[in-house]
Each structure stands twice: as structure tokens, then as C-alpha cells.
Amino acid sequence: MVARRLKKAFVGANAFEYLMSRFSTPDEIFGPVSISRLKSSDKYERAIEGYLPTADVVFLDEIWKAGPAIQNTLLTVINEKLFRNGDQELKLPLKLLVAASNELPAQGEGLEALWDRFLIRVISTCVQQEDTFYRMLLDDTEEEEGDVRWRITDAEYADWQQAIRGVEVPADVLAYITDIRRNLMKVELDGSEMHRNVYISDRRWKNVVRLLKTSAFIHGRPSVCASDLLPTYHCLWNEPEESNDIRRIVVQALFTPYVKEIGSISLSLKSDLKVSRVREALEAARRQGDHRR
């Protein structure tokens, strides 16, 4: 539903969605082989219209059930937005790819590279709060089909991409990133006293910084600030049991300097308060002495 709704954010956008299974074939995702081109020009090309290569927004459900042929092709689709069709390399219009799964990629099956390309990772659980749960049960409204008030054109999207590249990343933000990277070497796992070194690839860090620049641009700032880093814990975990401690690491990295500064100010205020009380006592003693005279 999220991917379907996001399609409406772009003018004239095409969406592609598919439920994967272990029987899914590349033809179902990237388009069938064009028999006419194979006959007429002896070229092995896919008829891609209406399939993933022509989509602006893509949703792939149960992605880890797909076979290696699909997953390997997705590597360049997600990262470089390129697709090889016969002897041609196509630049894709892809703006967003969302995937969902009830399971994480199995270890030891070579899926780490594809998993690494998914920058933002959100664990979706059942509705917890009772009032929200009741609203969900009683909500019979269907997905809105009406016009969206404001949509992004391809020209605007291209201009935004150029502007985002020009957003500055100041030294203090880089220092926060260094602190977070250092602490990721010892992440405490949920429900355990064990620690783990969480590896984040250079490619993912590069994409994290681009996400920070995008956040600053959306908020109308010419440079990244510390608040842009807050959501990055969604980008830094590999296993669910790492997520809580990584969130703590990010928050601690951002607020520890302020906590120290507040502590320093507090000590200074206490010292000033002591001096003020001594002065008040001396002044009271002086007035009492004058009164006795």
C-alpha cells in the first residue's frame, strides 16, 4: 500500500508490484523475451513495457523467496538503476524500490550484497495500542483514489537531485558519524550479554550521507545538522536484535556533548550559587553589626 500511494507523489508515474515465490522467474519481473525481435533480428531482448524496468515506484513482496537470477539482476537495478536488455544498457526511471518479507535473508546463501542495498530497514509489528487497534478494526474506508494536491514532475525531481548533491556536510556531523562507527564495533544484542561488531559497508555509509543531505534539503537547510542523523539507526542494523542498542548508540552520540555541556553549566551554576549565598551571609552580618552600633 505504501508503494502504491507513493506512486501518486510523482506526475505520470508507473508502478510495478509483485508477490515473489520460489517459482518466480525473471520474465515475470523484468518482462518476457520478445519472440518477434528474436526472429527478426536474432536479438535476445525482453519486452519490458509494464514491468519493473519501466516503473518509477516498485514494490516486491516476499523478496527473499526469489531465485538468484532475479536477485542478482536487482543488484544493479537498486544501486546503479541500470538494466541490461540484450546488448543495450538502460537507465531506469526508478525513483523508489520497496520490499517486504516475513523473513530475513538466509545466511550463507550469498544474499548479503542485495540486503546491503536496502538502506532503510523498518521492522513492522502488529498494532500495539488498543485505541489504534480498534480504529483499524472499524475502518472500512478504501484507499483514496482522488487527485493528490501536489505532485513532483520529472524536471523538479532532477533539480532536487542536483540540489541535494550540493548540500554541505560539516565537520561536527562527520565527527558524530565517526563516533557512531566506533561504537558499532560493540553492539549489545537484545536479551543477551553478548556483543557484536556490526559491519556497515562503505557503500551503505555513502548512501546514509546522501540520506542526511536529502533530509537537510527537505527542511530547507544548506547543510546537514545533528538532527538529520536521528533516523539513521534504521539504516545501521543487520539483525533485529541489534536495532535497540544501535538506536541507543545514535542517540548517545548526538546528545552526549550536550549532556556534558549541561553538566558543566550545572557545576558553574552551583558554584555561582555558593558565592551568592556567602555574599548574602556577609551582607546580613554587616547589616547586623551596623545595627548594634
mmCIF file of N, CA and C in Angstrom, residues 9 25 81 184 264 275:
data_model
loop_
_atom_site.group_PDB
_atom_site.id
_atom_site.type_symbol
_atom_site.label_atom_id
_atom_site.label_comp_id
_atom_site.label_asym_id
_atom_site.label_seq_id
_atom_site.Cartn_x
_atom_site.Cartn_y
_atom_site.Cartn_z
ATOM 1 N N ALA A 9 2.782 10.443 -5.758
ATOM 2 C CA ALA A 9 3.596 11.626 -5.465
ATOM 3 C C ALA A 9 4.284 12.161 -6.707
ATOM 4 N N THR A 25 10.004 -16.268 -11.963
ATOM 5 C CA THR A 25 11.036 -16.248 -12.995
ATOM 6 C C THR A 25 11.365 -14.808 -13.367
ATOM 7 N N LYS A 81 20.681 1.746 -10.810
ATOM 8 C CA LYS A 81 19.477 1.999 -11.614
ATOM 9 C C LYS A 81 19.745 1.723 -13.097
ATOM 10 N N LEU A 184 29.697 0.986 16.877
ATOM 11 C CA LEU A 184 29.097 -0.163 16.206
ATOM 12 C C LEU A 184 29.977 -1.408 16.294
ATOM 13 N N SER A 264 28.460 20.797 32.855
ATOM 14 C CA SER A 264 29.411 21.869 33.130
ATOM 15 C C SER A 264 28.691 23.145 33.570
ATOM 16 N N VAL A 275 28.736 31.186 45.957
ATOM 17 C CA VAL A 275 29.315 32.516 46.102
ATOM 18 C C VAL A 275 28.237 33.524 46.476
#
